[in-house]
């Protein structure tokens, strides 16, 4: 099984940790993007400092939704983009 490195926030302890996770498979209508660069967004900072904590926050959150990369795998029923697209 392929693995990836992810920056994850332990929401209870407010600690950022690097974890090795399984690479997810894209579902129907989805694509998987090989991330080539990621930026820290203000929403990531607010999660880290606890200013947007809520009652239903999961124990760990993967940060970095501001990304760029290449489509590396297509899910079923995807025909509007090709593998390798930016």
Coordinates of C-alpha atoms in Angstrom, one line a residue:
X1 CA 0.0 0.0 0.0
X2 CA 1.3 3.4 -1.0
X3 CA 2.0 5.9 1.9
X4 CA 2.1 9.7 2.2
X5 CA 3.3 12.2 4.7
X6 CA 0.7 14.5 6.2
X7 CA 0.8 17.5 8.6
X8 CA -1.9 16.7 11.2
X9 CA -3.1 18.8 14.1
X10 CA -3.8 16.9 17.4
X11 CA -6.8 19.1 18.3
X12 CA -6.9 18.2 22.0
X13 CA -3.2 19.0 22.6
X14 CA -2.9 21.7 19.9
X15 CA 0.2 20.0 18.6
X16 CA 1.2 19.7 14.9
X17 CA 2.6 16.3 14.1
X18 CA 3.8 14.7 10.8
X19 CA 2.2 11.3 10.2
X20 CA 2.6 8.6 7.5
X21 CA -0.8 7.7 6.2
X22 CA -2.2 5.4 3.4
X23 CA -2.7 7.2 0.1
X24 CA -6.4 7.4 -0.5
X25 CA -8.1 6.1 -3.6
X26 CA -10.4 8.5 -5.5
X27 CA -14.1 7.6 -5.5
X28 CA -16.6 7.9 -8.3
X29 CA -16.5 11.5 -9.7
X30 CA -13.3 12.3 -7.8
X31 CA -9.6 12.7 -8.8
X32 CA -6.5 12.2 -6.6
X33 CA -4.0 15.1 -6.8
X34 CA -0.3 14.5 -6.1
X35 CA 0.5 17.6 -4.1
X36 CA 3.6 19.4 -5.3
X37 CA 3.2 22.5 -3.0
X38 CA 1.0 23.5 -0.1
X39 CA 0.5 26.8 1.7
X40 CA -0.5 27.6 5.2
X41 CA -3.8 29.3 5.2
X42 CA -5.3 31.6 7.9
X43 CA -7.9 28.9 8.6
X44 CA -5.0 26.5 9.4
X45 CA -3.6 29.0 11.8
X46 CA -7.0 29.4 13.5
X47 CA -7.3 25.6 13.9
X48 CA -3.8 25.5 15.4
X49 CA -4.4 28.4 17.8
X50 CA -7.9 27.1 18.8
X51 CA -9.8 30.1 17.8
X52 CA -12.2 28.1 15.5
X53 CA -12.5 25.0 17.8
X54 CA -15.9 23.6 17.9
X55 CA -17.7 20.9 19.9
X56 CA -17.6 18.4 17.0
X57 CA -14.0 18.8 16.1
X58 CA -12.3 15.4 15.2
X59 CA -9.3 14.3 17.3
X60 CA -6.9 14.9 14.4
X61 CA -7.2 17.3 11.4
X62 CA -5.1 17.1 8.2
X63 CA -4.0 20.6 7.4
X64 CA -3.1 22.2 4.1
X65 CA -6.1 22.7 1.8
X66 CA -4.3 25.4 -0.3
X67 CA -2.5 23.1 -2.6
X68 CA -1.3 22.7 -6.2
X69 CA -0.2 19.6 -8.0
X70 CA -0.9 17.1 -10.7
X71 CA -3.9 14.8 -11.2
X72 CA -2.3 11.3 -10.6
X73 CA -5.4 9.1 -10.6
X74 CA -9.0 9.3 -11.9
X75 CA -12.0 7.9 -10.1
X76 CA -14.8 6.2 -12.0
X77 CA -17.0 8.4 -14.2
X78 CA -14.4 11.1 -14.5
X79 CA -14.0 12.3 -18.1
X80 CA -13.6 16.0 -17.8
X81 CA -9.9 16.0 -16.9
X82 CA -7.0 13.8 -17.7
X83 CA -4.3 12.2 -15.6
X84 CA -1.2 14.5 -15.4
X85 CA -3.3 17.7 -15.6
X86 CA -2.3 20.6 -13.3

